[in-house]
Amino acid sequence: MSTPHVVFYNFTISDKKGKLLESSGSQTSSYIETKGQVFPAIENFLKTAISGEKKQIELTPQDAYGAYKDALVIDVPKLKFKTPVTIDQRINIVTPSGKKRLMRVVDFNSDSVILDGNHEFAGLDIQVKVELIMKRPASVSELKSGEVQGPTV
């Protein structure tokens, strides 16, 4: 078995109509192979790609950010918040089962705040344009921590 690589790549994510949702912009992204840090279809392409190679990959919600789940939208009394919150603010909450979950403020009404635990792109079919910049073998410490630590692009 070969040593996993640190992979440097650029990407743009758009919805089916071509609206830009997210991009690496001028900042090259990176991940460590086999650590589950990118969508499997993206990792499969980048594993065999050569520097400069590009591809557009179509992903369903199941292959990307998952289906939208209404059960992850909750109504929380405003009194539970010690400070004012704003739309799109991310808040860590503890669920009744004791798990921490990152929620996004999506709406307000007179006495409560609506929080959504879905990824903001959940339920969307997306198009990912990806370009391999370069790969290098991952260091022992990167493999142990799961984080890119050495030279970057």
mmCIF file of C-alpha atoms in Angstrom:
data_model
loop_
_atom_site.group_PDB
_atom_site.id
_atom_site.type_symbol
_atom_site.label_atom_id
_atom_site.label_comp_id
_atom_site.label_asym_id
_atom_site.label_seq_id
_atom_site.Cartn_x
_atom_site.Cartn_y
_atom_site.Cartn_z
ATOM 1 C CA MET A 1 0.000 0.000 0.000
ATOM 2 C CA SER A 2 1.406 3.398 -0.961
ATOM 3 C CA THR A 3 1.611 6.369 1.380
ATOM 4 C CA PRO A 4 -1.387 8.724 1.066
ATOM 5 C CA HIS A 5 -0.666 12.064 -0.551
ATOM 6 C CA VAL A 6 -1.422 15.639 0.357
ATOM 7 C CA VAL A 7 -3.449 16.888 -2.601
ATOM 8 C CA PHE A 8 -3.575 20.552 -3.611
ATOM 9 C CA TYR A 9 -6.483 21.573 -5.813
ATOM 10 C CA ASN A 10 -8.754 24.409 -6.885
ATOM 11 C CA PHE A 11 -12.520 24.098 -7.096
ATOM 12 C CA THR A 12 -15.797 25.839 -7.756
ATOM 13 C CA ILE A 13 -19.185 24.513 -6.671
ATOM 14 C CA SER A 14 -22.320 25.629 -8.519
ATOM 15 C CA ASP A 15 -25.959 24.618 -8.428
ATOM 16 C CA LYS A 16 -27.645 23.040 -11.475
ATOM 17 C CA LYS A 17 -28.450 26.482 -12.894
ATOM 18 C CA GLY A 18 -24.803 27.532 -12.703
ATOM 19 C CA LYS A 19 -25.117 29.841 -9.664
ATOM 20 C CA LEU A 20 -21.771 29.916 -7.843
ATOM 21 C CA LEU A 21 -22.124 28.511 -4.320
ATOM 22 C CA GLU A 22 -18.525 28.199 -3.166
ATOM 23 C CA SER A 23 -15.014 28.459 -4.565
ATOM 24 C CA SER A 24 -11.436 28.043 -3.470
ATOM 25 C CA GLY A 25 -10.863 31.406 -5.171
ATOM 26 C CA SER A 26 -7.223 32.434 -5.136
ATOM 27 C CA GLN A 27 -6.531 30.156 -2.134
ATOM 28 C CA THR A 28 -5.586 26.611 -3.196
ATOM 29 C CA SER A 29 -7.335 23.953 -1.092
ATOM 30 C CA SER A 30 -5.686 20.804 0.242
ATOM 31 C CA TYR A 31 -6.562 17.505 1.863
ATOM 32 C CA ILE A 32 -4.934 14.205 2.810
ATOM 33 C CA GLU A 33 -6.004 11.185 0.773
ATOM 34 C CA THR A 34 -8.006 8.445 2.530
ATOM 35 C CA LYS A 35 -9.062 10.718 5.427
ATOM 36 C CA GLY A 36 -12.597 11.346 4.092
ATOM 37 C CA GLN A 37 -11.993 15.092 3.812
ATOM 38 C CA VAL A 38 -13.552 15.553 0.340
ATOM 39 C CA PHE A 39 -16.457 13.963 -1.517
ATOM 40 C CA PRO A 40 -15.501 10.464 -2.727
ATOM 41 C CA ALA A 41 -16.136 11.319 -6.407
ATOM 42 C CA ILE A 42 -13.716 14.259 -6.151
ATOM 43 C CA GLU A 43 -11.073 12.165 -4.389
ATOM 44 C CA ASN A 44 -11.445 9.392 -6.989
ATOM 45 C CA PHE A 45 -10.760 11.838 -9.824
ATOM 46 C CA LEU A 46 -7.860 13.579 -8.082
ATOM 47 C CA LYS A 47 -6.241 10.255 -7.118
ATOM 48 C CA THR A 48 -5.477 9.493 -10.785
ATOM 49 C CA ALA A 49 -5.280 13.042 -12.175
ATOM 50 C CA ILE A 50 -2.055 14.719 -13.261
ATOM 51 C CA SER A 51 -1.115 18.309 -12.376
ATOM 52 C CA GLY A 52 -3.209 20.771 -14.367
ATOM 53 C CA GLU A 53 -5.932 18.242 -15.171
ATOM 54 C CA LYS A 54 -9.483 19.554 -14.778
ATOM 55 C CA LYS A 55 -12.899 17.937 -14.608
ATOM 56 C CA GLN A 56 -16.509 18.899 -13.960
ATOM 57 C CA ILE A 57 -18.287 16.404 -11.709
ATOM 58 C CA GLU A 58 -22.052 16.295 -11.140
ATOM 59 C CA LEU A 59 -23.101 15.260 -7.628
ATOM 60 C CA THR A 60 -26.515 14.415 -6.206
ATOM 61 C CA PRO A 61 -27.403 15.447 -2.649
ATOM 62 C CA GLN A 62 -26.603 11.899 -1.471
ATOM 63 C CA ASP A 63 -23.084 12.188 -2.935
ATOM 64 C CA ALA A 64 -22.516 15.718 -1.648
ATOM 65 C CA TYR A 65 -24.072 17.521 1.329
ATOM 66 C CA GLY A 66 -26.937 15.084 1.938
ATOM 67 C CA ALA A 67 -30.699 15.343 1.741
ATOM 68 C CA TYR A 68 -32.388 18.288 3.429
ATOM 69 C CA LYS A 69 -33.906 17.117 6.730
ATOM 70 C CA ASP A 70 -36.811 19.122 8.143
ATOM 71 C CA ALA A 71 -36.136 17.576 11.563
ATOM 72 C CA LEU A 72 -32.888 19.578 11.747
ATOM 73 C CA VAL A 73 -34.798 22.880 11.774
ATOM 74 C CA ILE A 74 -35.711 23.967 15.294
ATOM 75 C CA ASP A 75 -37.454 26.901 16.926
ATOM 76 C CA VAL A 76 -35.619 28.203 20.011
ATOM 77 C CA PRO A 77 -37.012 30.854 22.388
ATOM 78 C CA LYS A 78 -35.072 34.127 22.137
ATOM 79 C CA LEU A 79 -34.698 34.063 25.929
ATOM 80 C CA LYS A 80 -32.239 31.145 25.554
ATOM 81 C CA PHE A 81 -29.696 33.458 23.885
ATOM 82 C CA LYS A 82 -27.504 35.642 26.086
ATOM 83 C CA THR A 83 -26.586 37.958 23.190
ATOM 84 C CA PRO A 84 -28.409 38.991 20.004
ATOM 85 C CA VAL A 85 -27.961 36.704 16.993
ATOM 86 C CA THR A 86 -27.963 37.512 13.279
ATOM 87 C CA ILE A 87 -29.133 35.708 10.137
ATOM 88 C CA ASP A 88 -26.504 33.197 8.893
ATOM 89 C CA GLN A 89 -24.672 33.264 12.241
ATOM 90 C CA ARG A 90 -23.344 29.822 13.207
ATOM 91 C CA ILE A 91 -24.119 28.644 16.738
ATOM 92 C CA ASN A 92 -22.979 25.501 18.534
ATOM 93 C CA ILE A 93 -25.784 23.898 20.497
ATOM 94 C CA VAL A 94 -26.028 20.777 22.604
ATOM 95 C CA THR A 95 -28.849 18.487 21.470
ATOM 96 C CA PRO A 96 -31.149 16.705 23.930
ATOM 97 C CA SER A 97 -29.022 13.575 23.373
ATOM 98 C CA GLY A 98 -25.924 15.497 24.518
ATOM 99 C CA LYS A 99 -24.258 15.861 21.093
ATOM 100 C CA LYS A 100 -22.806 19.166 19.930
ATOM 101 C CA ARG A 101 -24.231 20.410 16.633
ATOM 102 C CA LEU A 102 -23.424 23.469 14.555
ATOM 103 C CA MET A 103 -26.629 25.303 13.631
ATOM 104 C CA ARG A 104 -27.230 28.308 11.386
ATOM 105 C CA VAL A 105 -29.640 31.117 12.219
ATOM 106 C CA VAL A 106 -32.119 31.229 9.320
ATOM 107 C CA ASP A 107 -35.029 33.315 10.625
ATOM 108 C CA PHE A 108 -36.616 35.100 13.554
ATOM 109 C CA ASN A 109 -40.122 35.683 14.751
ATOM 110 C CA SER A 110 -41.401 37.773 17.657
ATOM 111 C CA ASP A 111 -40.242 35.440 20.413
ATOM 112 C CA SER A 112 -37.998 32.808 18.855
ATOM 113 C CA VAL A 113 -34.998 32.135 16.629
ATOM 114 C CA ILE A 114 -35.162 29.521 13.856
ATOM 115 C CA LEU A 115 -32.014 27.386 13.651
ATOM 116 C CA ASP A 116 -31.130 24.997 10.812
ATOM 117 C CA GLY A 117 -28.697 22.118 11.327
ATOM 118 C CA ASN A 118 -28.601 21.183 7.631
ATOM 119 C CA HIS A 119 -25.597 22.162 5.566
ATOM 120 C CA GLU A 120 -26.598 25.247 3.597
ATOM 121 C CA PHE A 121 -26.266 23.234 0.343
ATOM 122 C CA ALA A 122 -28.137 20.145 1.619
ATOM 123 C CA GLY A 123 -30.691 18.862 -0.862
ATOM 124 C CA LEU A 124 -28.981 20.415 -3.881
ATOM 125 C CA ASP A 125 -27.664 18.735 -6.995
ATOM 126 C CA ILE A 126 -24.292 20.403 -7.537
ATOM 127 C CA GLN A 127 -21.593 20.740 -10.176
ATOM 128 C CA VAL A 128 -17.998 20.743 -8.984
ATOM 129 C CA LYS A 129 -15.258 21.986 -11.275
ATOM 130 C CA VAL A 130 -11.971 20.746 -9.894
ATOM 131 C CA GLU A 131 -8.346 21.163 -10.979
ATOM 132 C CA LEU A 132 -5.385 19.255 -9.581
ATOM 133 C CA ILE A 133 -2.502 21.581 -8.754
ATOM 134 C CA MET A 134 -0.036 19.078 -7.272
ATOM 135 C CA LYS A 135 0.428 16.131 -4.905
ATOM 136 C CA ARG A 136 3.150 15.208 -2.444
ATOM 137 C CA PRO A 137 3.522 12.311 0.011
ATOM 138 C CA ALA A 138 1.915 13.033 3.378
ATOM 139 C CA SER A 139 4.255 13.142 6.369
ATOM 140 C CA VAL A 140 3.856 10.818 9.341
ATOM 141 C CA SER A 141 2.658 13.714 11.479
ATOM 142 C CA GLU A 142 0.084 14.753 8.837
ATOM 143 C CA LEU A 143 -1.238 11.199 8.668
ATOM 144 C CA LYS A 144 -1.484 11.081 12.446
ATOM 145 C CA SER A 145 -3.207 14.472 12.839
ATOM 146 C CA GLY A 146 -5.247 14.383 9.631
ATOM 147 C CA GLU A 147 -4.165 17.981 8.913
ATOM 148 C CA VAL A 148 -1.866 19.366 6.227
ATOM 149 C CA GLN A 149 1.161 20.778 8.041
ATOM 150 C CA GLY A 150 4.069 21.008 5.665
ATOM 151 C CA PRO A 151 4.836 23.048 2.574
ATOM 152 C CA THR A 152 1.811 24.394 0.770
ATOM 153 C CA VAL A 153 1.349 25.763 -2.734
#
